[in-house]
XYZ file of C-alpha atoms in Angstrom:
295
model
C 3.815 -31.722 6.255
C 0.471 -30.382 7.515
C -0.876 -26.869 7.105
C -0.921 -26.153 10.848
C 2.835 -26.762 11.029
C 3.387 -24.500 8.034
C 1.271 -21.752 9.636
C 3.355 -21.972 12.796
C 6.575 -21.924 10.788
C 5.517 -18.778 8.888
C 4.404 -17.053 12.088
C 7.747 -17.714 13.809
C 9.641 -16.569 10.690
C 7.663 -13.313 10.530
C 7.683 -12.597 14.274
C 11.248 -13.861 14.800
C 9.959 -15.128 18.123
C 8.232 -18.316 19.289
C 6.306 -16.497 22.014
C 5.032 -13.757 19.665
C 4.097 -16.366 17.061
C 2.183 -18.301 19.710
C 0.274 -15.160 20.698
C -0.591 -14.436 17.063
C -1.863 -17.995 16.545
C -3.660 -18.119 19.926
C -1.579 -21.131 20.952
C 0.830 -21.904 23.759
C 4.530 -21.536 23.073
C 5.161 -25.279 23.693
C 2.502 -26.094 21.076
C 4.242 -23.924 18.494
C 7.635 -25.413 19.393
C 6.202 -28.925 19.002
C 4.878 -28.127 15.525
C 8.221 -26.694 14.434
C 10.071 -29.686 15.828
C 7.768 -32.068 13.929
C 8.313 -30.104 10.721
C 12.089 -30.136 11.201
C 11.999 -33.889 11.822
C 9.915 -34.452 8.700
C 12.338 -32.422 6.551
C 15.421 -33.664 8.398
C 16.717 -30.083 8.594
C 16.838 -27.365 11.241
C 14.683 -24.435 10.189
C 15.640 -21.872 12.827
C 18.861 -20.902 14.565
C 18.113 -20.075 18.187
C 20.840 -17.806 19.567
C 19.847 -16.439 22.952
C 16.557 -14.641 22.390
C 17.144 -14.267 18.657
C 15.386 -16.577 16.216
C 16.692 -16.592 12.654
C 15.933 -18.698 9.600
C 18.554 -21.216 8.535
C 19.282 -21.739 4.834
C 16.712 -24.539 4.843
C 14.209 -22.211 6.513
C 14.824 -19.490 3.931
C 14.186 -22.018 1.169
C 10.979 -23.257 2.792
C 9.413 -19.873 3.614
C 8.234 -18.769 0.136
C 7.113 -22.316 -0.667
C 5.140 -22.542 2.579
C 3.407 -19.247 1.806
C 2.548 -20.490 -1.692
C 1.180 -23.794 -0.354
C -1.057 -22.122 2.236
C -2.292 -19.577 -0.300
C -3.151 -22.357 -2.758
C -5.048 -24.259 -0.058
C -6.969 -21.137 0.985
C -7.791 -20.260 -2.640
C -9.025 -23.783 -3.336
C -11.226 -23.888 -0.243
C -12.661 -20.465 -1.057
C -13.320 -21.295 -4.721
C -15.206 -24.461 -3.767
C -17.304 -22.600 -1.190
C -18.142 -19.902 -3.716
C -19.394 -22.178 -6.493
C -22.901 -21.062 -5.508
C -22.037 -17.494 -6.518
C -22.843 -16.175 -3.037
C -21.085 -12.901 -2.170
C -20.076 -13.206 1.475
C -17.151 -13.842 3.783
C -14.164 -11.689 4.708
C -12.722 -9.233 2.184
C -9.338 -7.742 3.126
C -8.437 -4.542 1.309
C -5.385 -2.333 1.799
C -5.563 1.367 1.007
C -3.764 4.633 1.683
C -5.063 7.220 4.146
C -5.565 9.759 1.361
C -7.707 7.452 -0.772
C -9.587 6.195 2.270
C -10.490 9.769 3.235
C -11.099 11.386 -0.127
C -12.202 8.738 -2.622
C -13.581 5.574 -1.033
C -16.377 6.656 1.387
C -19.219 6.821 -1.197
C -18.090 3.539 -2.770
C -17.890 1.823 0.609
C -21.374 3.013 1.488
C -22.708 1.578 -1.759
C -20.844 -1.716 -1.361
C -21.957 -2.283 2.240
C -25.584 -1.640 1.323
C -25.399 -3.974 -1.681
C -23.468 -6.783 0.033
C -24.303 -6.855 3.767
C -22.978 -10.425 4.125
C -19.404 -9.335 3.371
C -17.134 -8.602 6.320
C -15.111 -5.755 4.795
C -11.761 -5.295 6.560
C -9.599 -2.314 5.614
C -5.953 -1.757 6.475
C -4.515 1.725 6.031
C -0.938 1.635 4.773
C 1.545 3.531 2.652
C 0.972 2.519 -0.956
C 4.387 0.848 -1.182
C 3.574 -1.445 1.762
C 0.138 -2.196 0.320
C 1.798 -3.431 -2.883
C 3.897 -5.794 -0.749
C 0.788 -7.049 1.065
C -0.864 -8.001 -2.222
C 2.334 -9.657 -3.470
C 2.468 -11.790 -0.317
C -1.217 -12.693 -0.546
C -2.089 -11.005 2.744
C -4.913 -9.064 1.112
C -6.777 -9.694 -2.128
C -6.748 -6.188 -3.536
C -5.401 -2.756 -2.671
C -6.638 0.695 -3.650
C -3.525 2.845 -3.704
C -1.171 5.172 -5.527
C 0.009 2.977 -8.390
C 3.707 2.229 -8.748
C 5.403 4.462 -11.374
C 6.713 1.330 -13.111
C 4.557 -1.809 -13.585
C 5.115 -4.608 -11.060
C 5.419 -7.892 -12.988
C 3.258 -9.998 -10.656
C 0.518 -7.411 -10.173
C -2.436 -6.367 -12.288
C -3.179 -2.661 -11.957
C -5.987 -0.443 -13.183
C -6.204 3.334 -13.011
C -9.341 4.535 -11.224
C -8.581 8.195 -10.494
C -5.972 10.198 -12.460
C -4.551 12.539 -9.818
C -2.941 15.774 -11.056
C -0.481 17.316 -8.603
C 0.169 21.006 -7.950
C 2.942 22.871 -6.168
C 1.367 24.722 -3.238
C 2.373 27.404 -0.753
C 0.584 29.394 1.949
C -1.441 32.308 0.602
C 0.619 34.624 2.818
C 4.013 33.352 1.567
C 6.034 35.791 -0.565
C 6.107 33.315 -3.471
C 2.312 33.504 -3.678
C 2.631 37.020 -5.091
C 4.596 35.800 -8.142
C 2.756 35.269 -11.416
C 5.055 32.331 -12.144
C 7.908 30.629 -10.325
C 10.601 28.194 -11.402
C 12.216 25.173 -9.810
C 15.367 27.146 -8.992
C 13.288 29.414 -6.744
C 11.602 26.447 -5.069
C 14.926 24.718 -4.457
C 15.906 27.598 -2.168
C 12.713 27.386 -0.070
C 11.921 24.798 2.602
C 9.897 21.864 1.305
C 7.450 19.663 3.223
C 7.017 16.359 1.405
C 6.193 12.687 1.800
C 9.240 10.505 2.363
C 11.325 10.591 -0.809
C 11.208 6.791 -1.049
C 7.416 6.836 -1.496
C 5.886 6.918 -4.962
C 4.760 10.544 -4.534
C 8.051 11.642 -2.957
C 9.981 10.043 -5.804
C 8.059 12.100 -8.363
C 9.388 15.313 -6.816
C 12.878 13.989 -6.112
C 13.393 12.648 -9.634
C 12.084 15.802 -11.303
C 14.433 18.034 -9.314
C 17.299 15.617 -9.979
C 16.647 15.834 -13.723
C 17.113 19.595 -13.451
C 20.237 19.077 -11.316
C 18.627 20.931 -8.414
C 18.734 20.155 -4.702
C 15.652 19.968 -2.503
C 15.698 21.950 0.752
C 13.727 19.433 2.783
C 12.590 20.663 6.184
C 10.044 17.989 7.078
C 8.711 14.647 5.817
C 5.404 12.977 6.616
C 3.383 10.495 4.602
C 0.072 11.960 5.808
C -0.990 14.444 3.142
C -3.492 16.083 5.500
C -0.583 16.918 7.814
C 1.440 18.250 4.872
C -1.495 20.456 3.920
C -1.733 21.958 7.419
C 2.027 22.588 7.654
C 2.047 24.343 4.286
C -1.036 26.427 5.088
C 0.668 27.952 8.144
C 3.684 29.030 6.104
C 6.298 26.381 6.932
C 7.194 25.684 3.314
C 5.949 24.487 -0.066
C 4.771 21.055 -1.128
C 3.278 19.016 -3.947
C -0.325 18.002 -3.265
C -3.232 16.511 -5.220
C -5.197 19.279 -6.912
C -8.351 17.967 -5.226
C -6.938 18.956 -1.795
C -6.336 22.615 -2.585
C -8.695 24.977 -0.768
C -8.813 28.616 0.326
C -5.887 28.164 2.729
C -3.444 27.252 -0.030
C -2.095 28.946 -3.126
C -1.333 26.823 -6.193
C 2.028 27.890 -7.587
C 2.211 28.239 -11.371
C 5.567 26.561 -12.001
C 6.799 27.155 -15.534
C 6.816 24.158 -17.884
C 6.091 21.649 -15.123
C 3.090 19.318 -15.105
C 3.147 16.417 -12.646
C 0.610 13.747 -11.793
C 0.209 10.317 -10.260
C -2.382 7.592 -10.761
C -4.626 6.150 -8.060
C -6.096 2.744 -8.712
C -6.604 -0.881 -7.776
C -4.093 -3.733 -7.801
C -4.414 -7.497 -7.450
C -2.107 -10.480 -7.881
C -2.103 -11.880 -11.419
C -1.797 -15.499 -10.286
C -4.404 -15.468 -7.538
C -8.110 -15.730 -8.238
C -10.350 -13.182 -6.567
C -13.158 -14.157 -4.223
C -16.733 -13.320 -5.155
C -16.615 -10.408 -2.703
C -13.359 -9.071 -4.180
C -14.725 -9.348 -7.715
C -17.835 -7.410 -6.666
C -15.708 -4.665 -5.112
C -13.454 -4.602 -8.166
C -16.488 -4.201 -10.463
C -17.704 -1.294 -8.342
C -14.308 0.405 -8.740
C -14.381 -0.201 -12.491
C -17.826 1.403 -12.680
C -16.229 4.449 -11.054
C -13.570 4.393 -13.794
C -16.242 4.589 -16.471
C -18.039 7.443 -14.712
C -14.873 9.512 -14.207
C -13.520 8.752 -17.675
C -10.276 7.239 -16.356
C -8.399 4.933 -18.671
């Protein structure tokens, strides 16, 4: 059972297609098929059901997939750890982050890191925070800088970097902006523009309204907070945004007895050692924690 066969197997499982897997691996489709056939012969089990154009894992394939991912990750970690015995900070560093953090928090840190470690090939992927958590769990990136999950994830180590208070906001021209205070009952009757309610930020709003037994009047969802900000500023509804995003185009609503926040921070897999480059980036983030006073 060689690593090339396992890589081909994982690619086919993820792409659900031999041709797409071949393109991802920069191989011919017959080469990928040959590797899968050799792996199936070695295990004496069929790994994929091929029904027309559909490719699906068999029970044996489903059993092999997580083990194959673990094996390849262990091999990659071992090779990297041996190469890095010199302490050199270089190589590829894959980091996942959200658009909001990438725009509003990371630029000065990235500038500092690139200047300090020019030998590192820093590769960023912009994702919803929930998907970034999954990437780290699967070992597809070493660390992620994201909105932290409301509840701890057993396999992940997390550290708060930026506490992020949230405010209810409305356009300055909206009739609610004239009120000294508002309550959730009033907001429940006005159109809301929010991130998808399955996201960590969307869940904060959804769960708080549910606790008060109130319905949300949701008119629009988008996971891009900059888009939410624009839609609110032109009077299309209210939203919940990080306090740091509020400017002269928005009015922060004083909602009685409500104080909401989320935490932005860094996550990594507890059972996977970090590369020298990832440790250097992590230390830089932790230095930011000390400067901002985050816990």
